[in-house]
PDB file of C-alpha atoms in Angstrom:
ATOM      1  CA  MET A 197       0.000   0.000   0.000  1.00 49.00           C
ATOM      2  CA  MET A 198       1.428   3.387  -0.994  1.00 52.00           C
ATOM      3  CA  ALA A 199       1.509   6.278   1.431  1.00 54.00           C
ATOM      4  CA  THR A 200      -0.509   9.332   0.527  1.00 53.00           C
ATOM      5  CA  PRO A 201       1.741  12.348  -0.001  1.00 56.00           C
ATOM      6  CA  LYS A 202       1.217  15.329   2.286  1.00 64.00           C
ATOM      7  CA  ALA A 203      -0.499  18.339   0.806  1.00 63.00           C
ATOM      8  CA  VAL A 204       2.005  20.968  -0.248  1.00 66.00           C
ATOM      9  CA  ARG A 205       1.095  24.512   0.669  1.00 71.00           C
ATOM     10  CA  ALA A 206       2.250  27.321  -1.600  1.00 76.00           C
ATOM     11  CA  PHE A 207       4.194  30.148   0.014  1.00 74.00           C
ATOM     12  CA  SER A 208       2.773  33.639   0.084  1.00 86.00           C
ATOM     13  CA  GLY A 209       4.950  36.357  -1.359  1.00 87.00           C
ATOM     14  CA  SER A 210       6.066  37.554   2.082  1.00 91.00           C
ATOM     15  CA  GLU A 211       6.905  33.996   3.189  1.00 89.00           C
ATOM     16  CA  LEU A 212       8.970  33.447   0.072  1.00 90.00           C
ATOM     17  CA  ARG A 213      10.849  36.731   0.595  1.00 94.00           C
ATOM     18  CA  GLN A 214      11.478  35.748   4.231  1.00 93.00           C
ATOM     19  CA  LEU A 215      12.779  32.309   3.209  1.00 93.00           C
ATOM     20  CA  LEU A 216      15.145  33.788   0.626  1.00 93.00           C
ATOM     21  CA  GLU A 217      16.378  36.449   3.066  1.00 95.00           C
ATOM     22  CA  TRP A 218      17.024  33.876   5.817  1.00 94.00           C
ATOM     23  CA  ARG A 219      18.845  31.570   3.388  1.00 94.00           C
ATOM     24  CA  ARG A 220      21.031  34.454   2.197  1.00 94.00           C
ATOM     25  CA  ARG A 221      21.779  35.555   5.762  1.00 93.00           C
ATOM     26  CA  LEU A 222      22.660  32.037   6.896  1.00 93.00           C
ATOM     27  CA  ARG A 223      24.907  31.425   3.876  1.00 93.00           C
ATOM     28  CA  ASP A 224      26.742  34.728   4.336  1.00 91.00           C
ATOM     29  CA  GLU A 225      27.147  34.802   8.109  1.00 90.00           C
ATOM     30  CA  VAL A 226      27.817  31.178   9.039  1.00 89.00           C
ATOM     31  CA  VAL A 227      31.257  31.308   7.412  1.00 88.00           C
ATOM     32  CA  GLY A 228      32.602  33.827   9.949  1.00 85.00           C
ATOM     33  CA  LEU A 229      31.425  31.947  13.030  1.00 87.00           C
ATOM     34  CA  PRO A 230      33.632  29.780  15.230  1.00 87.00           C
ATOM     35  CA  ARG A 231      33.324  26.052  14.463  1.00 89.00           C
ATOM     36  CA  VAL A 232      31.391  25.327  17.659  1.00 89.00           C
ATOM     37  CA  TRP A 233      28.638  27.703  16.547  1.00 90.00           C
ATOM     38  CA  GLN A 234      28.721  26.407  12.973  1.00 91.00           C
ATOM     39  CA  ARG A 235      28.033  22.950  14.402  1.00 92.00           C
ATOM     40  CA  GLU A 236      25.173  24.424  16.440  1.00 92.00           C
ATOM     41  CA  VAL A 237      23.593  25.936  13.309  1.00 92.00           C
ATOM     42  CA  LEU A 238      23.951  22.591  11.514  1.00 93.00           C
ATOM     43  CA  ARG A 239      22.388  20.766  14.478  1.00 93.00           C
ATOM     44  CA  ALA A 240      19.439  23.209  14.537  1.00 93.00           C
ATOM     45  CA  LEU A 241      18.857  22.783  10.781  1.00 93.00           C
ATOM     46  CA  GLU A 242      18.959  18.971  11.072  1.00 91.00           C
ATOM     47  CA  GLU A 243      16.629  18.826  14.092  1.00 91.00           C
ATOM     48  CA  ALA A 244      14.080  21.078  12.354  1.00 91.00           C
ATOM     49  CA  ARG A 245      14.300  18.883   9.244  1.00 89.00           C
ATOM     50  CA  GLN A 246      13.693  15.730  11.306  1.00 87.00           C
ATOM     51  CA  HIS A 247      10.734  17.418  13.013  1.00 86.00           C
ATOM     52  CA  ARG A 248       9.250  18.362   9.633  1.00 83.00           C
ATOM     53  CA  LEU A 249       9.767  14.910   8.137  1.00 83.00           C
ATOM     54  CA  HIS A 250       8.895  12.710  11.118  1.00 81.00           C
ATOM     55  CA  GLY A 251       6.654  14.953  13.223  1.00 79.00           C
ATOM     56  CA  ARG A 252       8.872  14.711  16.275  1.00 77.00           C
ATOM     57  CA  LEU A 253      12.138  16.159  17.454  1.00 72.00           C
ATOM     58  CA  ILE A 254      15.096  13.842  17.054  1.00 71.00           C
ATOM     59  CA  HIS A 255      18.257  15.126  18.728  1.00 71.00           C
ATOM     60  CA  ARG A 256      21.372  14.394  16.711  1.00 71.00           C
ATOM     61  CA  THR A 257      24.888  15.591  17.154  1.00 74.00           C
ATOM     62  CA  PRO A 258      26.618  16.220  13.827  1.00 75.00           C
ATOM     63  CA  PRO A 259      29.649  13.992  13.223  1.00 77.00           C
ATOM     64  CA  GLU A 260      33.137  15.456  13.384  1.00 83.00           C
ATOM     65  CA  MET A 261      33.998  17.193  10.125  1.00 85.00           C
ATOM     66  CA  SER A 262      36.726  19.417   8.793  1.00 86.00           C
ATOM     67  CA  SER A 263      35.905  23.115   8.470  1.00 86.00           C
ATOM     68  CA  GLY A 264      35.337  22.810   4.728  1.00 89.00           C
ATOM     69  CA  GLU A 265      33.055  19.812   5.107  1.00 92.00           C
ATOM     70  CA  LEU A 266      31.085  21.582   7.806  1.00 92.00           C
ATOM     71  CA  ILE A 267      30.502  24.681   5.666  1.00 93.00           C
ATOM     72  CA  ARG A 268      29.539  22.574   2.624  1.00 93.00           C
ATOM     73  CA  GLU A 269      27.063  20.564   4.718  1.00 93.00           C
ATOM     74  CA  ILE A 270      25.495  23.706   6.192  1.00 93.00           C
ATOM     75  CA  LYS A 271      25.154  25.356   2.784  1.00 93.00           C
ATOM     76  CA  TRP A 272      23.613  22.201   1.320  1.00 93.00           C
ATOM     77  CA  ARG A 273      21.097  22.106   4.206  1.00 92.00           C
ATOM     78  CA  ILE A 274      20.290  25.786   3.758  1.00 93.00           C
ATOM     79  CA  ASP A 275      19.578  25.364   0.038  1.00 91.00           C
ATOM     80  CA  ALA A 276      17.307  22.372   0.721  1.00 90.00           C
ATOM     81  CA  SER A 277      15.559  23.818   3.774  1.00 90.00           C
ATOM     82  CA  ALA A 278      11.946  24.804   4.283  1.00 90.00           C
ATOM     83  CA  LEU A 279      10.802  27.981   6.040  1.00 91.00           C
ATOM     84  CA  ASP A 280      10.652  26.381   9.524  1.00 91.00           C
ATOM     85  CA  GLU A 281      14.108  24.884   9.097  1.00 93.00           C
ATOM     86  CA  CYS A 282      15.563  28.239   8.083  1.00 94.00           C
ATOM     87  CA  ALA A 283      13.869  29.844  11.086  1.00 95.00           C
ATOM     88  CA  ALA A 284      15.591  27.327  13.380  1.00 94.00           C
ATOM     89  CA  GLY A 285      18.935  28.037  11.703  1.00 94.00           C
ATOM     90  CA  VAL A 286      18.468  31.794  12.089  1.00 95.00           C
ATOM     91  CA  ARG A 287      17.599  31.374  15.792  1.00 95.00           C
ATOM     92  CA  ALA A 288      20.840  29.409  16.283  1.00 94.00           C
ATOM     93  CA  LEU A 289      22.733  32.067  14.313  1.00 92.00           C
ATOM     94  CA  ASN A 290      21.247  34.814  16.511  1.00 92.00           C
ATOM     95  CA  ARG A 291      22.320  32.949  19.668  1.00 91.00           C
ATOM     96  CA  ALA A 292      25.803  32.564  18.210  1.00 89.00           C
ATOM     97  CA  GLU A 293      26.053  36.232  17.311  1.00 85.00           C
ATOM     98  CA  ARG A 294      24.938  37.307  20.792  1.00 86.00           C
ATOM     99  CA  ALA A 295      27.488  35.002  22.451  1.00 84.00           C
ATOM    100  CA  HIS A 296      30.260  35.762  19.957  1.00 75.00           C
ATOM    101  CA  GLY A 297      29.530  39.507  20.031  1.00 72.00           C
ATOM    102  CA  ALA A 298      29.714  39.617  23.831  1.00 61.00           C
ATOM    103  CA  ARG A 299      33.140  37.946  23.722  1.00 61.00           C
ATOM    104  CA  VAL A 300      34.385  40.438  21.118  1.00 49.00           C
ATOM    105  CA  ARG A 301      33.151  43.363  23.238  1.00 51.00           C
ATOM    106  CA  ARG A 302      34.938  41.957  26.329  1.00 54.00           C
ATOM    107  CA  LEU A 303      38.196  41.593  24.375  1.00 47.00           C
ATOM    108  CA  ALA A 304      37.916  45.135  23.019  1.00 47.00           C
ATOM    109  CA  ARG A 305      37.423  46.509  26.563  1.00 54.00           C
ATOM    110  CA  ARG A 306      40.482  44.590  27.775  1.00 56.00           C
ATOM    111  CA  GLU A 307      42.646  45.982  24.959  1.00 49.00           C
ATOM    112  CA  THR A 308      41.659  49.595  25.536  1.00 52.00           C
ATOM    113  CA  GLY A 309      41.904  49.346  29.325  1.00 52.00           C
ATOM    114  CA  PRO A 310      40.040  51.481  31.842  1.00 53.00           C
ATOM    115  CA  LEU A 311      39.267  55.035  30.789  1.00 48.00           C
TER     116      LEU A 311
END
C-alpha cells in the first residue's frame, strides 16, 4: 500500500521573501562563526528537518567534520531547507552572534583598558 503524499502549501509572497532572506543571511554569516557555533547551526537545521519529516524532534549531534566539510554541509542544508528549518537556523545564528559579540566586546574593553 502506498503512502498518501502530504499536501504541499504554496508560500505567500512575504513567506517566500522571508525564506530567501534567511537563506542568504545564513549562507553569508555562518562562514565567519567559530566552528562550535557552525556545528550548532547545523544541528538546529537537522533537528528542524527531522521534526518536519517525522513529526517529532530527534536530537542528533553532527559527526566530526573538517571546516570545509562543515561549511559545505550547512550550505547544502540551507539550500534544501523549508521555512521552519531556516527559522531554526536563524535562531541558532542569533544565539551565536549574541554570544560571539559579547566575547568580542569583552576583548575590546580589555585591549583599551580602563578610561
